CSV table of C-alpha atoms and ligand atoms in Angstrom, one decimal:
chain,number,residue,atom,x,y,z
A,1,MET,CA,-26.7,-27.1,-33.9
A,2,GLN,CA,-23.8,-26.1,-31.7
A,3,GLU,CA,-24.2,-22.5,-33.0
A,4,ARG,CA,-27.6,-22.5,-31.5
A,5,PHE,CA,-26.0,-22.3,-28.1
A,6,GLY,CA,-24.2,-19.2,-29.0
A,7,GLY,CA,-21.1,-20.0,-31.1
A,8,LEU,CA,-20.4,-16.9,-33.0
A,9,LEU,CA,-23.2,-15.0,-31.3
A,10,ALA,CA,-22.2,-16.0,-27.8
A,11,PRO,CA,-21.8,-13.0,-25.5
A,12,THR,CA,-18.3,-12.0,-24.5
A,13,LEU,CA,-17.0,-10.6,-21.1
A,14,ARG,CA,-13.7,-8.8,-21.4
A,15,LEU,CA,-12.2,-8.9,-17.8
A,16,GLY,CA,-9.5,-6.4,-17.2
A,17,VAL,CA,-6.8,-7.5,-14.6
A,18,THR,CA,-5.2,-4.1,-13.4
A,19,GLY,CA,-2.3,-3.7,-11.1
A,20,LEU,CA,1.0,-2.1,-10.7
A,21,SER,CA,4.0,-4.2,-11.5
A,22,ARG,CA,4.5,-7.2,-9.2
A,23,SER,CA,1.0,-6.9,-7.9
A,24,GLY,CA,0.2,-10.4,-9.1
A,25,LYS,CA,-1.7,-10.1,-12.4
A,26,THR,CA,0.0,-12.9,-14.3
A,27,VAL,CA,-0.3,-15.3,-11.3
A,28,PHE,CA,-3.9,-14.5,-10.9
A,29,LEU,CA,-4.7,-15.0,-14.5
A,30,ALA,CA,-2.9,-18.4,-14.6
A,31,SER,CA,-4.6,-19.5,-11.6
A,32,LEU,CA,-8.1,-18.2,-12.6
A,33,VAL,CA,-7.8,-20.2,-15.9
A,34,HIS,CA,-6.3,-23.3,-14.3
A,35,ASN,CA,-9.1,-23.4,-11.6
A,36,LEU,CA,-11.8,-23.0,-14.2
A,37,VAL,CA,-10.4,-25.4,-16.8
A,38,HIS,CA,-9.4,-28.1,-14.3
A,39,GLY,CA,-12.4,-27.9,-12.0
A,40,GLY,CA,-10.7,-26.5,-8.9
A,41,ARG,CA,-12.1,-26.1,-5.4
A,42,LEU,CA,-14.6,-23.3,-6.0
A,43,PRO,CA,-17.5,-23.8,-3.5
A,44,MET,CA,-18.6,-20.1,-3.6
A,45,PHE,CA,-18.6,-19.9,-7.3
A,46,ALA,CA,-22.3,-20.8,-7.9
A,47,PRO,CA,-22.3,-22.3,-11.6
A,48,TYR,CA,-19.6,-24.6,-10.5
A,49,ALA,CA,-21.0,-25.5,-6.9
A,50,GLU,CA,-24.5,-26.1,-8.5
A,51,GLY,CA,-23.1,-28.5,-11.0
A,52,ARG,CA,-24.1,-26.2,-14.0
A,53,LEU,CA,-20.7,-25.6,-15.5
A,54,ALA,CA,-20.7,-27.9,-18.5
A,55,SER,CA,-17.1,-27.2,-19.6
A,56,ALA,CA,-14.5,-24.3,-19.6
A,57,ARG,CA,-11.9,-24.5,-22.2
A,58,LEU,CA,-9.2,-22.5,-23.9
A,59,ALA,CA,-10.4,-21.1,-27.2
A,60,PRO,CA,-8.8,-19.2,-30.0
A,61,GLN,CA,-8.6,-15.6,-29.0
A,62,PRO,CA,-10.4,-12.6,-30.8
A,63,ASP,CA,-7.4,-10.5,-31.7
A,64,ASP,CA,-5.0,-12.0,-34.1
A,65,GLU,CA,-2.4,-9.4,-33.8
A,66,VAL,CA,-2.0,-9.7,-29.9
A,67,PRO,CA,0.4,-12.4,-28.6
A,68,ARG,CA,-1.2,-15.4,-26.8
A,69,PHE,CA,-1.0,-15.6,-23.0
A,70,PRO,CA,1.6,-18.3,-22.4
A,71,TYR,CA,-0.8,-20.0,-20.1
A,72,GLU,CA,0.8,-23.5,-20.3
A,73,GLU,CA,4.3,-22.2,-19.7
A,74,HIS,CA,3.1,-20.3,-16.5
A,75,VAL,CA,1.2,-23.4,-15.2
A,76,ARG,CA,4.1,-25.5,-15.8
A,77,SER,CA,6.5,-23.3,-13.8
A,78,LEU,CA,4.0,-23.0,-10.9
A,79,VAL,CA,3.0,-26.6,-10.6
A,80,GLU,CA,6.1,-28.5,-11.8
A,81,ASP,CA,8.9,-26.3,-10.8
A,82,ARG,CA,7.3,-24.3,-8.1
A,83,VAL,CA,8.7,-21.0,-9.2
A,84,TRP,CA,6.7,-17.8,-10.0
A,85,PRO,CA,6.4,-16.5,-13.6
A,86,ALA,CA,8.8,-13.9,-14.9
A,87,SER,CA,7.8,-10.3,-14.8
A,88,THR,CA,5.6,-9.6,-18.0
A,89,ARG,CA,7.3,-7.7,-20.8
A,90,ARG,CA,4.5,-7.5,-23.4
A,91,ILE,CA,0.7,-7.5,-23.8
A,92,ALA,CA,-0.9,-11.0,-24.2
A,93,GLU,CA,-4.4,-12.4,-24.5
A,94,LEU,CA,-6.4,-15.5,-23.8
A,95,ARG,CA,-10.0,-16.6,-24.2
A,96,VAL,CA,-11.8,-19.1,-22.2
A,97,THR,CA,-15.1,-20.4,-23.4
A,98,ILE,CA,-17.6,-21.4,-20.8
A,99,ASP,CA,-20.6,-23.7,-21.5
A,100,TYR,CA,-23.1,-23.7,-18.8
A,101,ALA,CA,-26.8,-24.5,-17.9
A,102,SER,CA,-28.8,-21.6,-16.9
A,103,ALA,CA,-30.0,-21.8,-13.2
A,104,ARG,CA,-33.5,-20.7,-14.2
A,105,PHE,CA,-34.1,-23.5,-16.7
A,106,PHE,CA,-31.9,-26.1,-15.0
A,107,ASN,CA,-34.7,-28.5,-14.1
A,108,ARG,CA,-36.2,-28.2,-17.6
A,109,ARG,CA,-33.0,-29.3,-19.4
A,110,MET,CA,-33.0,-26.3,-21.4
A,111,GLY,CA,-31.5,-22.7,-21.4
A,112,ARG,CA,-28.0,-23.7,-22.1
A,113,GLY,CA,-25.6,-20.8,-22.4
A,114,ARG,CA,-22.1,-20.0,-23.6
A,115,LEU,CA,-19.9,-17.2,-22.5
A,116,HIS,CA,-16.4,-16.2,-23.9
A,117,LEU,CA,-14.4,-14.8,-21.2
A,118,ASP,CA,-11.5,-12.6,-22.7
A,119,LEU,CA,-8.4,-11.9,-20.6
A,120,VAL,CA,-5.6,-9.7,-21.1
A,121,ASP,CA,-2.2,-9.5,-19.4
A,122,TYR,CA,0.4,-6.7,-19.7
A,123,PRO,CA,3.5,-5.2,-17.9
A,124,GLY,CA,2.3,-3.3,-14.7
A,125,GLU,CA,4.8,-0.5,-15.8
A,126,TRP,CA,2.4,0.5,-18.6
A,127,LEU,CA,-0.4,1.3,-16.3
A,128,LEU,CA,1.3,4.4,-14.9
A,129,ASP,CA,1.3,5.9,-18.4
A,130,LEU,CA,-2.5,6.3,-18.3
A,131,PRO,CA,-2.5,9.5,-16.2
A,132,LEU,CA,-0.3,11.1,-18.9
A,133,MET,CA,-3.2,11.2,-21.3
A,134,HIS,CA,-4.6,14.2,-19.4
A,135,MET,CA,-1.2,15.8,-18.7
A,136,SER,CA,0.3,18.5,-20.9
A,137,PHE,CA,4.1,18.5,-21.4
A,138,SER,CA,4.6,21.3,-18.8
A,139,GLU,CA,2.3,19.7,-16.3
A,140,TRP,CA,4.3,16.4,-16.6
A,141,CYS,CA,7.6,18.2,-16.3
A,142,SER,CA,6.6,19.8,-13.0
A,143,GLU,CA,5.3,16.5,-11.7
A,144,ALA,CA,8.2,14.5,-12.7
A,145,LEU,CA,10.8,16.9,-11.4
A,146,ARG,CA,9.0,17.2,-8.0
A,147,GLU,CA,9.0,13.3,-7.9
A,148,ALA,CA,12.8,13.4,-8.7
A,149,ALA,CA,13.3,15.7,-5.7
A,150,ARG,CA,11.2,13.5,-3.4
A,151,ARG,CA,12.5,10.1,-4.2
A,152,PRO,CA,15.3,8.6,-2.0
A,153,VAL,CA,17.1,7.3,-5.1
A,154,ASP,CA,20.0,9.3,-6.5
A,155,ALA,CA,18.6,11.5,-9.2
A,156,ARG,CA,21.7,13.7,-9.1
A,157,PRO,CA,23.2,12.6,-12.5
A,158,PHE,CA,19.9,13.4,-14.1
A,159,ARG,CA,19.7,16.8,-12.4
A,160,GLU,CA,23.2,17.5,-13.3
A,161,ALA,CA,22.5,16.7,-16.9
A,162,LEU,CA,19.5,19.0,-16.7
A,163,GLY,CA,21.6,21.8,-15.3
A,164,VAL,CA,23.9,22.1,-18.4
A,165,VAL,CA,21.2,22.4,-20.9
A,166,ASP,CA,19.1,25.3,-21.7
A,167,ALA,CA,15.5,24.6,-22.4
A,168,ALA,CA,15.1,27.8,-24.5
A,169,ALA,CA,18.2,27.2,-26.6
A,170,PRO,CA,17.9,25.8,-30.2
A,171,ALA,CA,17.0,22.0,-30.3
A,172,GLN,CA,20.0,19.8,-30.6
A,173,GLU,CA,19.6,16.0,-31.0
A,174,ALA,CA,22.7,15.3,-28.9
A,175,ASP,CA,21.1,17.2,-25.9
A,176,ALA,CA,18.0,15.3,-26.3
A,177,GLN,CA,19.9,12.0,-26.3
A,178,SER,CA,22.0,12.7,-23.3
A,179,LEU,CA,19.1,14.0,-21.3
A,180,ALA,CA,16.9,11.0,-22.2
A,181,ALA,CA,19.7,8.6,-21.2
A,182,ALA,CA,20.2,10.3,-18.0
A,183,PHE,CA,16.5,10.3,-17.2
A,184,THR,CA,16.2,6.7,-18.2
A,185,ALA,CA,19.1,5.8,-15.8
A,186,TYR,CA,17.1,7.6,-13.0
A,187,LEU,CA,13.9,5.7,-13.8
A,188,ARG,CA,15.9,2.5,-13.8
A,189,ALA,CA,17.3,3.3,-10.3
A,190,ALA,CA,14.0,4.3,-9.1
A,191,ARG,CA,12.5,1.0,-10.1
A,192,ALA,CA,15.4,-1.1,-8.6
A,193,ASP,CA,14.8,0.5,-5.2
A,194,PRO,CA,13.4,-2.4,-3.1
A,195,ASN,CA,11.2,0.1,-1.2
A,196,ALA,CA,9.6,1.7,-4.2
A,197,LEU,CA,6.1,0.3,-4.9
A,198,ALA,CA,5.3,1.9,-8.2
A,199,SER,CA,7.6,2.6,-11.1
A,200,LEU,CA,7.5,6.0,-12.7
A,201,PRO,CA,6.2,6.9,-16.2
A,202,PRO,CA,6.9,6.7,-19.0
A,203,GLY,CA,6.7,2.9,-18.9
A,204,ARG,CA,8.4,2.2,-22.3
A,205,PHE,CA,11.6,4.0,-21.3
A,206,LEU,CA,12.5,0.8,-19.3
A,207,MET,CA,10.8,-1.6,-21.8
A,208,PRO,CA,11.1,0.0,-25.2
A,209,GLY,CA,10.5,-3.1,-27.4
A,210,ASP,CA,10.5,-2.0,-31.0
A,211,LEU,CA,10.3,1.7,-30.2
A,212,GLU,CA,13.9,1.6,-28.8
A,213,GLY,CA,15.8,4.6,-30.2
A,214,SER,CA,12.8,6.3,-31.7
A,215,PRO,CA,12.2,10.1,-31.0
A,216,ALA,CA,9.0,9.1,-29.2
A,217,LEU,CA,11.4,7.5,-26.5
A,218,THR,CA,14.0,10.3,-26.7
A,219,PHE,CA,12.9,12.9,-24.4
A,220,ALA,CA,13.0,14.0,-20.7
A,221,PRO,CA,11.3,16.4,-18.4
A,222,LEU,CA,12.8,20.0,-18.4
A,223,SER,CA,12.5,22.9,-16.0
A,224,LEU,CA,10.4,25.2,-18.0
A,225,GLU,CA,9.7,27.7,-15.2
A,226,GLY,CA,6.2,28.6,-16.5
A,227,SER,CA,7.4,29.7,-20.0
A,228,GLU,CA,5.8,28.4,-23.2
A,229,PRO,CA,8.3,26.5,-25.3
A,230,ALA,CA,9.5,28.8,-28.1
A,231,SER,CA,9.5,27.3,-31.6
A,232,GLY,CA,12.6,25.5,-32.5
A,233,SER,CA,13.8,25.3,-29.0
A,234,LEU,CA,14.8,22.2,-27.2
A,235,ALA,CA,11.8,22.6,-25.0
A,236,ALA,CA,9.6,22.4,-28.2
A,237,MET,CA,11.3,19.3,-29.5
A,238,MET,CA,10.8,17.5,-26.1
A,239,GLU,CA,7.2,18.6,-26.0
A,240,ARG,CA,6.5,17.3,-29.5
A,241,ARG,CA,8.2,14.0,-28.5
A,242,TYR,CA,6.2,13.8,-25.3
A,243,GLU,CA,3.0,14.2,-27.3
A,244,ALA,CA,4.2,11.6,-29.9
A,245,TYR,CA,4.7,9.1,-27.0
A,246,LYS,CA,1.1,9.8,-25.8
A,247,THR,CA,-0.2,9.3,-29.5
A,248,HIS,CA,1.8,6.3,-30.4
A,249,VAL,CA,2.1,4.4,-27.1
A,250,VAL,CA,-0.4,5.6,-24.4
A,251,ARG,CA,-3.6,6.3,-26.3
A,252,PRO,CA,-3.5,2.9,-28.3
A,253,PHE,CA,-3.0,1.0,-25.1
A,254,PHE,CA,-6.0,2.8,-23.6
A,255,ARG,CA,-8.0,2.4,-26.8
A,256,ASP,CA,-7.3,-1.3,-27.5
A,257,HIS,CA,-7.4,-2.5,-24.0
A,258,PHE,CA,-9.0,-0.3,-21.4
A,259,ALA,CA,-11.6,1.1,-23.5
A,260,ARG,CA,-12.9,-2.3,-24.3
A,261,LEU,CA,-13.2,-3.7,-20.8
A,262,ASP,CA,-16.6,-4.7,-19.3
A,263,ARG,CA,-15.3,-5.4,-15.8
A,264,GLN,CA,-12.1,-4.9,-13.8
A,265,ILE,CA,-10.4,-6.5,-10.9
A,266,VAL,CA,-7.7,-4.3,-9.5
A,267,LEU,CA,-5.0,-6.2,-7.6
A,268,VAL,CA,-3.2,-4.4,-4.8
A,269,ASP,CA,-0.2,-5.7,-3.0
A,270,VAL,CA,-1.3,-4.0,0.3
A,271,LEU,CA,1.1,-6.2,2.3
A,272,ALA,CA,4.3,-5.0,0.5
A,273,ALA,CA,3.0,-1.4,1.0
A,274,LEU,CA,2.4,-2.0,4.8
A,275,ASN,CA,6.0,-3.3,4.9
A,276,GLY,CA,7.3,-0.1,3.6
A,277,GLY,CA,5.3,2.0,6.1
A,278,PRO,CA,3.1,5.2,5.8
A,279,ALA,CA,5.3,6.7,3.0
A,280,ALA,CA,4.9,3.6,0.8
A,281,LEU,CA,1.2,3.5,1.5
A,282,ASP,CA,0.9,7.1,0.5
A,283,GLU,CA,2.9,6.4,-2.8
A,284,LEU,CA,0.5,3.5,-3.4
A,285,ARG,CA,-2.5,5.6,-2.9
A,286,ARG,CA,-1.4,8.3,-5.3
A,287,ALA,CA,-0.4,5.9,-7.9
A,288,LEU,CA,-3.8,4.2,-7.7
A,289,ARG,CA,-5.7,7.4,-7.8
A,290,GLY,CA,-4.1,8.6,-10.9
A,291,VAL,CA,-4.7,5.1,-12.6
A,292,LEU,CA,-8.3,4.8,-11.5
A,293,ALA,CA,-9.3,8.2,-12.7
A,294,CYS,CA,-8.8,6.9,-16.1
A,295,PHE,CA,-11.3,4.1,-15.8
A,296,ARG,CA,-14.6,4.5,-17.6
A,297,THR,CA,-17.2,3.5,-15.1
A,298,GLY,CA,-20.9,3.6,-15.0
A,299,ARG,CA,-22.7,6.1,-17.1
A,300,LEU,CA,-20.8,9.4,-16.4
A,301,SER,CA,-17.5,8.5,-17.9
A,302,PHE,CA,-15.4,11.3,-18.9
A,303,LEU,CA,-15.6,10.3,-22.5
A,304,GLY,CA,-19.3,10.7,-22.3
A,305,SER,CA,-21.3,8.8,-25.0
A,306,LEU,CA,-18.5,8.6,-27.4
A,307,VAL,CA,-17.6,4.9,-26.5
A,308,ASP,CA,-20.1,2.2,-26.0
A,309,ARG,CA,-18.6,0.0,-23.3
A,310,ARG,CA,-18.7,0.9,-19.7
A,311,ILE,CA,-17.2,-0.8,-16.6
A,312,ASP,CA,-20.2,-2.0,-14.5
A,313,LYS,CA,-18.3,-4.0,-11.9
A,314,ILE,CA,-15.0,-3.3,-10.1
A,315,LEU,CA,-13.4,-5.6,-7.5
A,316,PHE,CA,-10.5,-4.3,-5.6
A,317,ALA,CA,-8.4,-7.2,-4.3
A,318,ALA,CA,-5.6,-7.3,-1.7
A,319,THR,CA,-3.5,-10.0,-3.2
A,320,LYS,CA,-1.1,-12.5,-1.6
A,321,ALA,CA,-3.3,-12.7,1.6
A,322,ASP,CA,-1.5,-16.1,2.2
A,323,HIS,CA,1.2,-14.0,3.6
A,324,ILE,CA,-0.8,-13.6,6.8
A,325,HIS,CA,-3.1,-15.6,9.0
A,326,HIS,CA,-6.7,-15.8,7.9
A,327,GLY,CA,-7.7,-14.2,11.2
A,328,ASP,CA,-6.3,-10.9,9.9
A,329,HIS,CA,-7.9,-11.0,6.4
A,330,ASP,CA,-10.8,-8.9,7.5
A,331,ARG,CA,-8.3,-6.3,8.6
A,332,LEU,CA,-6.4,-6.4,5.3
A,333,GLU,CA,-9.6,-5.9,3.5
A,334,ARG,CA,-10.3,-2.7,5.7
A,335,VAL,CA,-6.8,-1.3,4.9
A,336,LEU,CA,-7.5,-1.7,1.2
A,337,GLU,CA,-11.0,-0.1,1.6
A,338,HIS,CA,-9.2,2.9,3.2
A,339,LEU,CA,-6.8,3.1,0.3
A,340,VAL,CA,-9.3,3.2,-2.5
A,341,ALA,CA,-12.1,5.0,-0.7
A,342,GLU,CA,-12.0,7.8,-3.1
A,343,ALA,CA,-12.0,6.0,-6.2
A,344,ARG,CA,-14.7,3.6,-4.9
A,345,GLU,CA,-16.9,6.6,-4.1
A,346,ARG,CA,-16.5,8.0,-7.6
A,347,ALA,CA,-17.2,4.6,-9.2
A,348,VAL,CA,-20.4,4.0,-7.2
A,349,PHE,CA,-21.6,7.5,-7.9
A,350,SER,CA,-21.4,6.8,-11.6
A,351,GLY,CA,-23.4,3.7,-11.2
A,352,THR,CA,-20.7,1.0,-11.0
A,353,THR,CA,-20.9,-1.8,-8.5
A,354,VAL,CA,-17.8,-2.1,-6.3
A,355,ASP,CA,-16.4,-4.5,-3.8
A,356,VAL,CA,-13.2,-5.4,-1.9
A,357,ALA,CA,-11.8,-8.8,-1.1
A,358,ALA,CA,-8.5,-10.2,0.4
A,359,MET,CA,-7.4,-13.2,-1.7
A,360,ALA,CA,-4.4,-15.2,-2.8
A,361,ALA,CA,-4.4,-16.5,-6.4
A,362,VAL,CA,-1.8,-19.1,-5.7
A,363,ARG,CA,-1.5,-20.1,-2.1
A,364,ALA,CA,2.1,-20.5,-1.0
A,365,THR,CA,1.6,-21.2,2.6
A,366,ARG,CA,-0.5,-23.2,5.1
A,367,GLU,CA,-1.5,-22.3,8.6
A,368,ALA,CA,-0.5,-23.8,11.8
A,369,SER,CA,-0.6,-22.8,15.6
A,370,VAL,CA,2.5,-22.8,17.6
A,371,THR,CA,2.2,-23.0,21.3
A,372,ARG,CA,5.2,-21.5,23.1
A,373,ASP,CA,5.2,-20.6,27.0
A,374,GLY,CA,1.6,-21.5,27.3
A,375,GLU,CA,0.7,-19.0,24.4
A,376,THR,CA,-0.7,-19.9,21.1
A,377,TRP,CA,0.6,-18.2,18.0
A,378,PRO,CA,-1.1,-18.2,14.7
A,379,THR,CA,1.7,-19.0,12.2
A,380,ILE,CA,2.0,-19.6,8.4
A,381,VAL,CA,4.2,-22.3,7.0
A,382,GLY,CA,5.9,-22.3,3.7
A,383,THR,CA,9.1,-22.6,1.8
A,384,PRO,CA,11.0,-19.4,1.6
A,385,MET,CA,12.4,-18.7,-1.8
A,386,LYS,CA,16.2,-19.3,-2.3
A,387,GLY,CA,18.1,-16.2,-1.1
A,388,GLU,CA,15.4,-15.0,1.2
A,389,ARG,CA,16.7,-13.9,4.6
A,390,ILE,CA,15.1,-13.4,7.9
A,391,ASN,CA,16.8,-12.7,11.2
A,392,GLY,CA,20.1,-13.3,9.6
A,393,ARG,CA,19.2,-16.7,8.4
A,394,LEU,CA,19.6,-17.4,4.6
A,395,PHE,CA,17.2,-19.8,3.0
A,396,ASP,CA,18.1,-22.2,0.3
A,397,GLY,CA,14.7,-22.7,-1.4
A,398,GLU,CA,14.1,-26.3,0.1
A,399,ALA,CA,13.7,-25.7,3.9
A,400,GLU,CA,10.5,-24.9,5.3
A,401,ILE,CA,9.7,-22.4,8.1
A,402,GLY,CA,6.8,-21.5,10.4
A,403,LEU,CA,6.5,-17.7,10.6
A,404,PHE,CA,4.4,-15.6,12.9
A,405,PRO,CA,3.7,-12.8,10.4
A,406,GLY,CA,2.5,-10.3,12.9
A,407,ASP,CA,-0.9,-8.5,13.3
A,408,LEU,CA,-2.6,-5.9,11.4
A,409,PRO,CA,-4.2,-3.2,13.5
A,410,ALA,CA,-7.9,-3.1,14.3
A,411,ASP,CA,-8.2,0.4,13.0
A,412,PRO,CA,-6.9,0.8,9.4
A,413,ALA,CA,-6.3,4.4,9.9
A,414,ASP,CA,-3.5,3.5,12.1
A,415,VAL,CA,-1.3,2.2,9.2
A,416,PHE,CA,-1.6,5.6,7.5
A,417,ASP,CA,-0.5,7.5,10.4
A,418,ARG,CA,3.2,8.4,10.5
A,419,GLU,CA,3.2,8.9,14.2
A,420,ARG,CA,1.9,5.5,15.1
A,421,ASP,CA,4.2,3.1,13.2
A,422,GLU,CA,4.1,0.4,15.9
A,423,TYR,CA,2.3,-2.5,14.1
A,424,GLY,CA,4.5,-4.8,12.1
A,425,VAL,CA,4.0,-7.4,9.5
A,426,THR,CA,6.8,-9.6,8.3
A,427,THR,CA,6.4,-10.8,4.7
A,428,MET,CA,8.9,-12.7,2.7
A,429,ARG,CA,8.6,-14.5,-0.6
A,430,PHE,CA,7.6,-18.1,-0.5
A,431,ARG,CA,7.8,-20.6,-3.3
A,432,PRO,CA,4.3,-21.6,-4.7
A,433,GLY,CA,2.8,-24.4,-2.6
A,434,ARG,CA,3.0,-28.0,-3.7
A,435,VAL,CA,0.0,-29.0,-5.8
A,436,GLU,CA,-1.9,-32.1,-4.5
A,437,ARG,CA,-2.2,-34.9,-6.9
A,438,ASN,CA,-5.0,-37.4,-7.5
A,439,ASN,CA,-4.4,-41.2,-7.2
A,440,THR,CA,-3.3,-41.4,-10.9
A,441,GLY,CA,-0.7,-38.8,-10.4
A,442,LEU,CA,-2.5,-36.1,-12.1
A,443,ALA,CA,-2.0,-32.5,-10.6
A,444,LEU,CA,-5.1,-31.0,-9.2
A,445,SER,CA,-5.7,-27.4,-9.6
A,446,LEU,CA,-3.8,-24.6,-8.0
A,447,PRO,CA,-4.6,-23.9,-4.4
A,448,HIS,CA,-6.0,-20.3,-3.7
A,449,ILE,CA,-7.6,-18.1,-1.2
A,450,ARG,CA,-11.2,-16.9,-2.2
A,451,LEU,CA,-10.6,-17.1,-5.8
A,452,ASP,CA,-14.0,-18.6,-5.9
A,453,ARG,CA,-15.6,-15.6,-4.3
A,454,VAL,CA,-13.8,-13.3,-6.7
A,455,LEU,CA,-15.0,-15.4,-9.7
A,456,GLN,CA,-18.6,-15.3,-8.4
A,457,TYR,CA,-18.5,-11.6,-8.1
A,458,LEU,CA,-16.8,-11.0,-11.5
A,459,ILE,CA,-18.6,-13.4,-13.8
A,460,GLY,CA,-21.3,-15.3,-11.6
A,461,ASP,CA,-24.2,-13.3,-12.7
A,462,ARG,CA,-23.3,-13.8,-16.4
A,463,LEU,CA,-23.6,-17.6,-15.9
A,464,ALA,CA,-26.9,-17.4,-14.0
B,501,GTP,N1,2.5,-15.7,-1.8
B,501,GTP,C1,1.9,-15.3,-3.0
B,501,GTP,N2,2.8,-14.6,-3.8
B,501,GTP,C2,2.1,-14.2,-4.9
B,501,GTP,C3,0.9,-14.4,-5.2
B,501,GTP,N3,0.7,-13.8,-6.5
B,501,GTP,C4,1.8,-13.2,-6.9
B,501,GTP,N4,2.8,-13.4,-5.8
B,501,GTP,C5,4.1,-12.9,-5.8
B,501,GTP,O1,4.2,-11.7,-6.5
B,501,GTP,C6,5.1,-11.7,-7.6
B,501,GTP,C7,4.6,-11.1,-8.8
B,501,GTP,O2,3.4,-11.6,-9.4
B,501,GTP,P1,3.1,-11.5,-11.0
B,501,GTP,O3,1.9,-12.3,-11.2
B,501,GTP,O4,4.2,-11.9,-11.8
B,501,GTP,O5,2.8,-9.8,-10.9
B,501,GTP,P2,2.5,-9.0,-12.1
B,501,GTP,O6,1.4,-8.0,-11.7
B,501,GTP,O7,2.2,-9.8,-13.3
B,501,GTP,O8,3.9,-8.2,-12.4
B,501,GTP,P3,4.3,-7.5,-13.8
B,501,GTP,O9,4.3,-8.6,-14.8
B,501,GTP,O10,5.8,-7.1,-13.5
B,501,GTP,O11,3.5,-6.2,-14.0
B,501,GTP,C8,5.3,-13.2,-8.0
B,501,GTP,O12,6.6,-13.5,-8.4
B,501,GTP,C9,5.2,-13.9,-6.5
B,501,GTP,O13,6.3,-13.7,-5.8
B,501,GTP,C10,0.0,-15.2,-4.4
B,501,GTP,O14,-1.2,-15.4,-4.6
B,501,GTP,N5,0.6,-15.6,-3.3
B,502,MG,MG1,2.9,-10.0,-15.1
């Protein structure tokens, strides 16, 4: 009888949560699942608001070879310990099965439906590998060396290591190893730079897992000066390894994950980039452009008719909106619109529906107004994380503060203008907010901003 409602045949929706490292993917997934399963406050999520959501529960995932998303562990740290989950180191998957009553048949007590929602989490570092799929070794070399010259981090040891090898000389394993080591040290320094938004590819150099020490991870960009690598040369060896990296790391990630997605939410930490100023915004725009070009949207995807799945909806979300007052959320959305304008246009052109939202998956602050000298300031109140500093004050992770985060400009173009760097937002890391409990002491669901609107956009129509 059960199977009548779907069971094995129930439709699945594979939702991709895309975002650079630290953009908030893991927190978003944990909160989405927690709010669905625990019945959070979701007034804009129609199936829930209309009382049609019969149940949402964790179910065995479809892929046996992929680790399970450690949902319970993440929720425990967010709710009980009020600490954010650690940065993700490997891919993980989770399935939520939703039973609902169809709106159309609601009054006739029929039309029950079931939807399997498949969710995947992965380290943001891997995302920047996707553009490599369309880059030859020599294109990647020029790009990587240009980037090394542009970055404020010290790329000198790597450039010195490059200076003592000859790309055209016969290949020596020792040269490959010393170059790869110097290149990896540079990538590590680039990631550690607090002003850097996006890490640099290849993503597995910093997170090698079981590929550690393999030839596919022992290469580096060379200055080729336009010449084709001669057979037997160091350059030819590096090229082969670069191609092996694409074959064994990048393409499987794309094929097993990205090529199977039905919908995408792209999380963007716009506020962190705003903090970094126009140069950081520019870097973010370039990183997103490269990644978004790899999505297969609508009907005109670059793989043509070879693959059956297409992304029919994309939502761009500015995350961590709880860092600013809600009065500024519209402006935050407009900055994000500006950042992704090109990608949006392309997606819409190929028949994909696109929207933009400001949201917070887990709300860490509340709002208050402070009146000083007759003027009222919209402030946010929260517990800064241990070790955070503002105006010379060091926080212990317990004390609360009220902060006036500053205002975003009315014209989003202002934030991209290097000449007009006068707006200022102050962001700091707050601990996750305290979760309310009901009168039996049970924790209610994680507080959020607009998660319900996001859910309605992403899955509402599939539960209609
Ligand atoms: N205030 C606030 N902070 C958030 C929110 N979501 C994420 N953060 C912060 O952003 C950090 C990164 O979030 P994660 O979910 O771990 O980011 P990720 O995209 O999974 O990062 P990687 O696993 O490194 O790719 C967290 O440690 C929090 O400090 C949010 O909704 N509100
Ligand atoms: Mg993560």
